[in-house]
């Protein structure tokens, strides 16, 4: 079997999922930078427009008409489901369509699409159930990460590692690849629909002893707009992590975590 045929066989059951909100200006950069081999061989490129106020959907549909982008599929939410809600919808769609894995690639072009194949490799080789790109293993400040975000990331990650008995370089990267077999094992649909969904699904994977692998990625902060309230996000992350810890240690019962873990 040739390398091209082997690559096609490996990639054709994986979905590239792009959560998009007011991403009309940055989506073209994301589409164009997806490696041609991955773009050609993946099952589909699923764009979920989370009720954008701009022409995100129109840009997506216009790209679908271009050669090499025919696999784009658009879902436009009539109301904003939240960042976590978009992920729940995407992963449910992938499971329904019997995919083997999903690559989440943000629509704001902050994460490098060129590295998707590198992040996908441990899933294909059955060495991981989840892979995420870590900015903290590189030089995040050199990549333009604001100092308050850097310090906040470090602070939250230190507390989370302490409570969860882990040694993860960061919990807050959104560049992620999941095995669908692993997603089927966890009730991700019961998690928050807000931004701290990313923390909660990591906790679920850790609780279920699923394999998590990190790969270093460069940091890029441009002029894209950020819709995350970092103070609310940080508080939500702490509350989710602490309540899980207390529940697991049987110090304080959490009905929310009891529902998620059973």
PDB file of C-alpha atoms in Angstrom:
ATOM      1  CA  UNK A   1       0.000   0.000   0.000  1.00  0.00           C
ATOM      2  CA  UNK A   2       1.393   3.420  -0.966  1.00  0.00           C
ATOM      3  CA  UNK A   3       1.864   6.204   1.556  1.00  0.00           C
ATOM      4  CA  UNK A   4      -1.000   8.135  -0.061  1.00  0.00           C
ATOM      5  CA  UNK A   5      -3.375   5.173   0.161  1.00  0.00           C
ATOM      6  CA  UNK A   6      -2.318   4.512   3.754  1.00  0.00           C
ATOM      7  CA  UNK A   7      -2.899   8.158   4.700  1.00  0.00           C
ATOM      8  CA  UNK A   8      -6.333   8.131   3.103  1.00  0.00           C
ATOM      9  CA  UNK A   9      -7.262   4.971   4.987  1.00  0.00           C
ATOM     10  CA  UNK A  10      -6.124   6.482   8.297  1.00  0.00           C
ATOM     11  CA  UNK A  11      -7.752   9.893   7.859  1.00  0.00           C
ATOM     12  CA  UNK A  12     -11.066   9.147   6.168  1.00  0.00           C
ATOM     13  CA  UNK A  13     -12.964   8.448   9.378  1.00  0.00           C
ATOM     14  CA  UNK A  14     -11.790  11.591  11.179  1.00  0.00           C
ATOM     15  CA  UNK A  15     -13.706  14.861  11.331  1.00  0.00           C
ATOM     16  CA  UNK A  16     -12.203  18.328  11.530  1.00  0.00           C
ATOM     17  CA  UNK A  17     -14.593  20.287  13.756  1.00  0.00           C
ATOM     18  CA  UNK A  18     -14.402  24.082  13.736  1.00  0.00           C
ATOM     19  CA  UNK A  19     -16.368  25.976  16.404  1.00  0.00           C
ATOM     20  CA  UNK A  20     -17.024  29.413  14.964  1.00  0.00           C
ATOM     21  CA  UNK A  21     -18.522  32.581  16.415  1.00  0.00           C
ATOM     22  CA  UNK A  22     -18.203  35.859  14.510  1.00  0.00           C
ATOM     23  CA  UNK A  23     -15.273  34.287  12.672  1.00  0.00           C
ATOM     24  CA  UNK A  24     -15.915  35.532   9.140  1.00  0.00           C
ATOM     25  CA  UNK A  25     -12.541  37.308   8.932  1.00  0.00           C
ATOM     26  CA  UNK A  26     -10.425  34.462  10.318  1.00  0.00           C
ATOM     27  CA  UNK A  27     -12.150  31.355   8.914  1.00  0.00           C
ATOM     28  CA  UNK A  28     -10.517  31.671   5.467  1.00  0.00           C
ATOM     29  CA  UNK A  29      -7.087  31.552   7.148  1.00  0.00           C
ATOM     30  CA  UNK A  30      -8.100  28.393   8.997  1.00  0.00           C
ATOM     31  CA  UNK A  31      -9.494  26.662   5.890  1.00  0.00           C
ATOM     32  CA  UNK A  32      -6.461  27.495   3.765  1.00  0.00           C
ATOM     33  CA  UNK A  33      -3.952  26.345   6.370  1.00  0.00           C
ATOM     34  CA  UNK A  34      -5.429  22.890   6.935  1.00  0.00           C
ATOM     35  CA  UNK A  35      -2.916  20.430   5.429  1.00  0.00           C
ATOM     36  CA  UNK A  36      -4.055  19.391   1.956  1.00  0.00           C
ATOM     37  CA  UNK A  37      -3.699  15.684   2.740  1.00  0.00           C
ATOM     38  CA  UNK A  38      -5.865  15.979   5.844  1.00  0.00           C
ATOM     39  CA  UNK A  39      -8.371  18.204   4.069  1.00  0.00           C
ATOM     40  CA  UNK A  40      -8.675  15.775   1.166  1.00  0.00           C
ATOM     41  CA  UNK A  41      -8.888  12.558   3.160  1.00  0.00           C
ATOM     42  CA  UNK A  42     -10.897  13.513   6.258  1.00  0.00           C
ATOM     43  CA  UNK A  43     -14.515  12.435   6.505  1.00  0.00           C
ATOM     44  CA  UNK A  44     -15.723  16.028   6.674  1.00  0.00           C
ATOM     45  CA  UNK A  45     -14.931  19.528   7.895  1.00  0.00           C
ATOM     46  CA  UNK A  46     -17.761  20.339  10.289  1.00  0.00           C
ATOM     47  CA  UNK A  47     -18.247  24.052  10.979  1.00  0.00           C
ATOM     48  CA  UNK A  48     -20.680  24.938  13.756  1.00  0.00           C
ATOM     49  CA  UNK A  49     -21.680  28.589  13.544  1.00  0.00           C
ATOM     50  CA  UNK A  50     -22.843  29.429  17.052  1.00  0.00           C
ATOM     51  CA  UNK A  51     -25.403  32.051  16.019  1.00  0.00           C
ATOM     52  CA  UNK A  52     -22.840  34.568  14.773  1.00  0.00           C
ATOM     53  CA  UNK A  53     -23.834  38.177  14.207  1.00  0.00           C
ATOM     54  CA  UNK A  54     -21.561  38.444  11.158  1.00  0.00           C
ATOM     55  CA  UNK A  55     -21.472  36.460   7.887  1.00  0.00           C
ATOM     56  CA  UNK A  56     -19.618  33.434   9.261  1.00  0.00           C
ATOM     57  CA  UNK A  57     -22.123  31.059   7.648  1.00  0.00           C
ATOM     58  CA  UNK A  58     -21.926  32.785   4.275  1.00  0.00           C
ATOM     59  CA  UNK A  59     -18.113  32.618   4.276  1.00  0.00           C
ATOM     60  CA  UNK A  60     -18.285  28.920   5.140  1.00  0.00           C
ATOM     61  CA  UNK A  61     -20.750  28.133   2.351  1.00  0.00           C
ATOM     62  CA  UNK A  62     -18.717  30.117  -0.171  1.00  0.00           C
ATOM     63  CA  UNK A  63     -15.640  28.029   0.682  1.00  0.00           C
ATOM     64  CA  UNK A  64     -17.619  24.839   0.213  1.00  0.00           C
ATOM     65  CA  UNK A  65     -17.943  25.765  -3.464  1.00  0.00           C
ATOM     66  CA  UNK A  66     -14.162  25.915  -3.929  1.00  0.00           C
ATOM     67  CA  UNK A  67     -12.141  22.943  -5.223  1.00  0.00           C
ATOM     68  CA  UNK A  68     -10.690  20.970  -2.328  1.00  0.00           C
ATOM     69  CA  UNK A  69     -13.233  22.216   0.203  1.00  0.00           C
ATOM     70  CA  UNK A  70     -16.271  20.180  -0.847  1.00  0.00           C
ATOM     71  CA  UNK A  71     -16.223  18.258   2.452  1.00  0.00           C
ATOM     72  CA  UNK A  72     -17.236  21.323   4.445  1.00  0.00           C
ATOM     73  CA  UNK A  73     -20.556  20.869   6.272  1.00  0.00           C
ATOM     74  CA  UNK A  74     -22.190  23.791   8.045  1.00  0.00           C
ATOM     75  CA  UNK A  75     -24.486  23.694  11.052  1.00  0.00           C
ATOM     76  CA  UNK A  76     -25.804  27.090  12.088  1.00  0.00           C
ATOM     77  CA  UNK A  77     -27.289  27.276  15.574  1.00  0.00           C
ATOM     78  CA  UNK A  78     -30.364  29.469  15.733  1.00  0.00           C
ATOM     79  CA  UNK A  79     -29.346  30.440  19.259  1.00  0.00           C
ATOM     80  CA  UNK A  80     -25.919  30.499  20.858  1.00  0.00           C
ATOM     81  CA  UNK A  81     -25.403  27.183  22.650  1.00  0.00           C
ATOM     82  CA  UNK A  82     -22.190  28.291  24.327  1.00  0.00           C
ATOM     83  CA  UNK A  83     -18.672  27.062  23.633  1.00  0.00           C
ATOM     84  CA  UNK A  84     -19.300  23.814  25.489  1.00  0.00           C
ATOM     85  CA  UNK A  85     -22.714  23.450  23.882  1.00  0.00           C
ATOM     86  CA  UNK A  86     -21.120  23.667  20.435  1.00  0.00           C
ATOM     87  CA  UNK A  87     -18.727  20.872  21.385  1.00  0.00           C
ATOM     88  CA  UNK A  88     -21.549  18.685  22.682  1.00  0.00           C
ATOM     89  CA  UNK A  89     -23.370  19.073  19.381  1.00  0.00           C
ATOM     90  CA  UNK A  90     -20.231  18.367  17.344  1.00  0.00           C
ATOM     91  CA  UNK A  91     -19.259  15.224  19.242  1.00  0.00           C
ATOM     92  CA  UNK A  92     -22.828  13.925  19.136  1.00  0.00           C
ATOM     93  CA  UNK A  93     -22.834  14.434  15.356  1.00  0.00           C
ATOM     94  CA  UNK A  94     -19.532  12.567  15.029  1.00  0.00           C
ATOM     95  CA  UNK A  95     -20.800   9.645  17.086  1.00  0.00           C
ATOM     96  CA  UNK A  96     -24.027   9.529  15.085  1.00  0.00           C
ATOM     97  CA  UNK A  97     -22.023   9.445  11.849  1.00  0.00           C
ATOM     98  CA  UNK A  98     -19.783   6.635  13.186  1.00  0.00           C
ATOM     99  CA  UNK A  99     -16.522   8.541  13.007  1.00  0.00           C
ATOM    100  CA  UNK A 100     -13.373   7.344  14.730  1.00  0.00           C
ATOM    101  CA  UNK A 101     -12.053  10.679  15.912  1.00  0.00           C
ATOM    102  CA  UNK A 102     -12.482  14.420  15.862  1.00  0.00           C
ATOM    103  CA  UNK A 103     -10.003  17.295  15.685  1.00  0.00           C
ATOM    104  CA  UNK A 104     -11.213  20.549  17.244  1.00  0.00           C
ATOM    105  CA  UNK A 105      -9.662  23.481  15.411  1.00  0.00           C
ATOM    106  CA  UNK A 106     -10.811  26.934  16.522  1.00  0.00           C
ATOM    107  CA  UNK A 107     -12.212  29.306  13.921  1.00  0.00           C
ATOM    108  CA  UNK A 108     -10.217  32.306  15.172  1.00  0.00           C
ATOM    109  CA  UNK A 109      -6.919  31.002  13.690  1.00  0.00           C
ATOM    110  CA  UNK A 110      -5.183  31.120  17.071  1.00  0.00           C
ATOM    111  CA  UNK A 111      -4.123  27.459  16.797  1.00  0.00           C
ATOM    112  CA  UNK A 112      -1.964  26.320  13.885  1.00  0.00           C
ATOM    113  CA  UNK A 113      -3.918  24.025  11.506  1.00  0.00           C
ATOM    114  CA  UNK A 114      -0.595  22.835  10.098  1.00  0.00           C
ATOM    115  CA  UNK A 115      -0.018  20.859  13.311  1.00  0.00           C
ATOM    116  CA  UNK A 116      -3.276  18.896  13.180  1.00  0.00           C
ATOM    117  CA  UNK A 117      -1.631  15.797  11.740  1.00  0.00           C
ATOM    118  CA  UNK A 118       0.991  15.811  14.501  1.00  0.00           C
ATOM    119  CA  UNK A 119      -1.740  15.931  17.160  1.00  0.00           C
ATOM    120  CA  UNK A 120      -3.737  13.245  15.383  1.00  0.00           C
ATOM    121  CA  UNK A 121      -0.871  10.744  15.274  1.00  0.00           C
ATOM    122  CA  UNK A 122      -1.159   9.377  18.867  1.00  0.00           C
ATOM    123  CA  UNK A 123      -4.879   8.708  18.294  1.00  0.00           C
ATOM    124  CA  UNK A 124      -4.240   6.888  15.016  1.00  0.00           C
ATOM    125  CA  UNK A 125      -1.472   4.840  16.655  1.00  0.00           C
ATOM    126  CA  UNK A 126      -3.781   3.988  19.590  1.00  0.00           C
ATOM    127  CA  UNK A 127      -1.427   5.630  22.047  1.00  0.00           C
ATOM    128  CA  UNK A 128      -3.948   8.139  23.365  1.00  0.00           C
ATOM    129  CA  UNK A 129      -7.654   8.750  23.859  1.00  0.00           C
ATOM    130  CA  UNK A 130      -7.219  12.501  23.850  1.00  0.00           C
ATOM    131  CA  UNK A 131      -4.402  14.724  22.617  1.00  0.00           C
ATOM    132  CA  UNK A 132      -4.060  18.439  23.150  1.00  0.00           C
ATOM    133  CA  UNK A 133      -1.576  21.007  22.044  1.00  0.00           C
ATOM    134  CA  UNK A 134       0.227  22.640  24.945  1.00  0.00           C
ATOM    135  CA  UNK A 135       1.353  26.235  24.627  1.00  0.00           C
ATOM    136  CA  UNK A 136       3.063  26.182  28.010  1.00  0.00           C
ATOM    137  CA  UNK A 137       5.766  23.755  26.896  1.00  0.00           C
ATOM    138  CA  UNK A 138       7.003  26.392  24.464  1.00  0.00           C
ATOM    139  CA  UNK A 139       7.319  30.174  24.737  1.00  0.00           C
ATOM    140  CA  UNK A 140       3.773  31.500  25.163  1.00  0.00           C
ATOM    141  CA  UNK A 141       4.826  35.048  26.006  1.00  0.00           C
ATOM    142  CA  UNK A 142       6.979  35.219  22.884  1.00  0.00           C
ATOM    143  CA  UNK A 143       3.891  34.185  20.931  1.00  0.00           C
ATOM    144  CA  UNK A 144       1.960  37.177  22.187  1.00  0.00           C
ATOM    145  CA  UNK A 145       0.058  35.632  25.102  1.00  0.00           C
ATOM    146  CA  UNK A 146      -0.920  38.528  27.387  1.00  0.00           C
ATOM    147  CA  UNK A 147       0.883  38.386  30.708  1.00  0.00           C
ATOM    148  CA  UNK A 148      -2.353  38.237  32.724  1.00  0.00           C
ATOM    149  CA  UNK A 149      -3.503  35.217  30.708  1.00  0.00           C
ATOM    150  CA  UNK A 150      -0.132  33.539  31.130  1.00  0.00           C
ATOM    151  CA  UNK A 151      -0.141  34.031  34.896  1.00  0.00           C
ATOM    152  CA  UNK A 152      -3.781  32.986  35.161  1.00  0.00           C
ATOM    153  CA  UNK A 153      -3.108  29.833  33.162  1.00  0.00           C
ATOM    154  CA  UNK A 154      -0.127  28.953  35.348  1.00  0.00           C
ATOM    155  CA  UNK A 155      -2.060  29.622  38.559  1.00  0.00           C
ATOM    156  CA  UNK A 156      -5.120  27.583  37.589  1.00  0.00           C
ATOM    157  CA  UNK A 157      -3.033  24.730  36.203  1.00  0.00           C
ATOM    158  CA  UNK A 158      -0.955  24.519  39.395  1.00  0.00           C
ATOM    159  CA  UNK A 159      -4.078  24.230  41.547  1.00  0.00           C
ATOM    160  CA  UNK A 160      -5.676  21.710  39.192  1.00  0.00           C
ATOM    161  CA  UNK A 161      -2.566  19.530  39.101  1.00  0.00           C
ATOM    162  CA  UNK A 162      -2.455  19.595  42.895  1.00  0.00           C
ATOM    163  CA  UNK A 163      -6.111  18.627  43.336  1.00  0.00           C
ATOM    164  CA  UNK A 164      -6.246  16.097  40.509  1.00  0.00           C
ATOM    165  CA  UNK A 165      -2.834  14.520  41.208  1.00  0.00           C
ATOM    166  CA  UNK A 166      -1.649  15.183  37.671  1.00  0.00           C
ATOM    167  CA  UNK A 167       1.357  16.758  36.008  1.00  0.00           C
ATOM    168  CA  UNK A 168      -0.204  18.409  32.965  1.00  0.00           C
ATOM    169  CA  UNK A 169       1.502  21.499  31.562  1.00  0.00           C
ATOM    170  CA  UNK A 170      -1.812  23.301  31.032  1.00  0.00           C
ATOM    171  CA  UNK A 171      -5.528  22.553  31.259  1.00  0.00           C
ATOM    172  CA  UNK A 172      -6.671  25.442  29.090  1.00  0.00           C
ATOM    173  CA  UNK A 173      -5.600  24.812  25.524  1.00  0.00           C
ATOM    174  CA  UNK A 174      -8.486  24.452  23.086  1.00  0.00           C
ATOM    175  CA  UNK A 175      -6.505  22.589  20.447  1.00  0.00           C
ATOM    176  CA  UNK A 176      -7.728  19.026  21.005  1.00  0.00           C
ATOM    177  CA  UNK A 177      -8.135  15.672  19.287  1.00  0.00           C
ATOM    178  CA  UNK A 178     -10.464  12.995  20.644  1.00  0.00           C
ATOM    179  CA  UNK A 179     -10.965   9.334  19.966  1.00  0.00           C
ATOM    180  CA  UNK A 180     -14.687   8.762  19.466  1.00  0.00           C
ATOM    181  CA  UNK A 181     -14.473   5.450  21.311  1.00  0.00           C
ATOM    182  CA  UNK A 182     -13.272   7.410  24.337  1.00  0.00           C
ATOM    183  CA  UNK A 183     -15.966  10.077  23.988  1.00  0.00           C
ATOM    184  CA  UNK A 184     -18.596   7.332  23.971  1.00  0.00           C
ATOM    185  CA  UNK A 185     -17.366   6.247  27.411  1.00  0.00           C
ATOM    186  CA  UNK A 186     -17.946   9.595  29.120  1.00  0.00           C
ATOM    187  CA  UNK A 187     -21.182  11.613  29.526  1.00  0.00           C
ATOM    188  CA  UNK A 188     -19.791  14.764  27.909  1.00  0.00           C
ATOM    189  CA  UNK A 189     -23.361  15.897  27.166  1.00  0.00           C
ATOM    190  CA  UNK A 190     -23.887  16.417  30.925  1.00  0.00           C
ATOM    191  CA  UNK A 191     -21.048  18.916  31.231  1.00  0.00           C
ATOM    192  CA  UNK A 192     -21.181  22.701  31.241  1.00  0.00           C
ATOM    193  CA  UNK A 193     -22.126  24.501  28.049  1.00  0.00           C
ATOM    194  CA  UNK A 194     -19.765  27.344  28.936  1.00  0.00           C
ATOM    195  CA  UNK A 195     -16.030  27.723  28.373  1.00  0.00           C
ATOM    196  CA  UNK A 196     -15.018  25.546  31.325  1.00  0.00           C
ATOM    197  CA  UNK A 197     -16.381  22.536  29.427  1.00  0.00           C
ATOM    198  CA  UNK A 198     -12.715  22.042  28.474  1.00  0.00           C
ATOM    199  CA  UNK A 199     -11.744  21.575  32.119  1.00  0.00           C
ATOM    200  CA  UNK A 200     -14.679  19.326  32.902  1.00  0.00           C
ATOM    201  CA  UNK A 201     -14.056  16.940  30.028  1.00  0.00           C
ATOM    202  CA  UNK A 202     -10.414  16.663  31.088  1.00  0.00           C
ATOM    203  CA  UNK A 203     -11.600  15.764  34.580  1.00  0.00           C
ATOM    204  CA  UNK A 204     -13.945  13.120  33.145  1.00  0.00           C
ATOM    205  CA  UNK A 205     -11.127  11.595  31.105  1.00  0.00           C
ATOM    206  CA  UNK A 206      -8.842  11.531  34.145  1.00  0.00           C
ATOM    207  CA  UNK A 207     -11.564  10.039  36.343  1.00  0.00           C
ATOM    208  CA  UNK A 208     -12.118   7.249  33.818  1.00  0.00           C
ATOM    209  CA  UNK A 209      -8.380   6.548  33.457  1.00  0.00           C
ATOM    210  CA  UNK A 210      -8.385   7.458  29.775  1.00  0.00           C
ATOM    211  CA  UNK A 211      -5.074   8.252  28.118  1.00  0.00           C
ATOM    212  CA  UNK A 212      -4.234  11.939  27.735  1.00  0.00           C
ATOM    213  CA  UNK A 213      -1.206  13.025  25.699  1.00  0.00           C
ATOM    214  CA  UNK A 214       0.265  16.511  25.278  1.00  0.00           C
ATOM    215  CA  UNK A 215       2.160  17.811  22.277  1.00  0.00           C
ATOM    216  CA  UNK A 216       3.959  21.193  22.213  1.00  0.00           C
ATOM    217  CA  UNK A 217       2.483  23.862  19.965  1.00  0.00           C
ATOM    218  CA  UNK A 218       3.470  27.477  19.299  1.00  0.00           C
ATOM    219  CA  UNK A 219       1.416  30.306  20.748  1.00  0.00           C
ATOM    220  CA  UNK A 220      -0.196  32.883  18.500  1.00  0.00           C
ATOM    221  CA  UNK A 221      -2.224  35.850  19.685  1.00  0.00           C
ATOM    222  CA  UNK A 222      -3.251  38.219  16.920  1.00  0.00           C
ATOM    223  CA  UNK A 223      -5.984  40.819  16.672  1.00  0.00           C
ATOM    224  CA  UNK A 224      -8.805  38.265  16.908  1.00  0.00           C
ATOM    225  CA  UNK A 225     -11.524  39.185  19.382  1.00  0.00           C
ATOM    226  CA  UNK A 226     -11.755  37.146  22.574  1.00  0.00           C
ATOM    227  CA  UNK A 227     -15.229  36.522  23.973  1.00  0.00           C
ATOM    228  CA  UNK A 228     -14.088  34.837  27.199  1.00  0.00           C
ATOM    229  CA  UNK A 229     -14.651  36.661  30.477  1.00  0.00           C
ATOM    230  CA  UNK A 230     -11.404  35.488  32.062  1.00  0.00           C
ATOM    231  CA  UNK A 231     -12.519  36.214  35.641  1.00  0.00           C
ATOM    232  CA  UNK A 232     -15.737  34.228  35.281  1.00  0.00           C
ATOM    233  CA  UNK A 233     -13.849  31.507  33.427  1.00  0.00           C
ATOM    234  CA  UNK A 234     -11.223  31.230  36.149  1.00  0.00           C
ATOM    235  CA  UNK A 235     -13.863  31.054  38.889  1.00  0.00           C
ATOM    236  CA  UNK A 236     -15.851  28.422  36.972  1.00  0.00           C
ATOM    237  CA  UNK A 237     -12.693  26.327  36.490  1.00  0.00           C
ATOM    238  CA  UNK A 238     -11.856  26.497  40.196  1.00  0.00           C
ATOM    239  CA  UNK A 239     -15.398  25.662  41.284  1.00  0.00           C
ATOM    240  CA  UNK A 240     -15.630  22.672  38.926  1.00  0.00           C
ATOM    241  CA  UNK A 241     -12.227  21.319  39.965  1.00  0.00           C
ATOM    242  CA  UNK A 242     -12.690  21.845  43.705  1.00  0.00           C
ATOM    243  CA  UNK A 243     -16.222  20.414  43.803  1.00  0.00           C
ATOM    244  CA  UNK A 244     -15.006  17.346  41.894  1.00  0.00           C
ATOM    245  CA  UNK A 245     -12.094  16.906  44.325  1.00  0.00           C
ATOM    246  CA  UNK A 246     -14.342  17.226  47.389  1.00  0.00           C
ATOM    247  CA  UNK A 247     -16.891  14.842  45.899  1.00  0.00           C
ATOM    248  CA  UNK A 248     -14.293  12.235  44.952  1.00  0.00           C
ATOM    249  CA  UNK A 249     -12.707  12.414  48.415  1.00  0.00           C
ATOM    250  CA  UNK A 250     -16.202  12.127  49.967  1.00  0.00           C
ATOM    251  CA  UNK A 251     -15.689  15.373  51.828  1.00  0.00           C
ATOM    252  CA  UNK A 252     -18.640  17.182  50.285  1.00  0.00           C
ATOM    253  CA  UNK A 253     -21.281  15.622  48.064  1.00  0.00           C
ATOM    254  CA  UNK A 254     -21.826  17.235  44.649  1.00  0.00           C
ATOM    255  CA  UNK A 255     -25.054  16.355  42.897  1.00  0.00           C
ATOM    256  CA  UNK A 256     -23.705  17.631  39.577  1.00  0.00           C
ATOM    257  CA  UNK A 257     -20.606  15.456  39.717  1.00  0.00           C
ATOM    258  CA  UNK A 258     -22.583  12.494  41.034  1.00  0.00           C
ATOM    259  CA  UNK A 259     -24.757  12.652  37.914  1.00  0.00           C
ATOM    260  CA  UNK A 260     -21.735  12.997  35.622  1.00  0.00           C
ATOM    261  CA  UNK A 261     -19.722  10.180  37.169  1.00  0.00           C
ATOM    262  CA  UNK A 262     -22.467   7.543  37.265  1.00  0.00           C
TER     263      UNK A 262
END
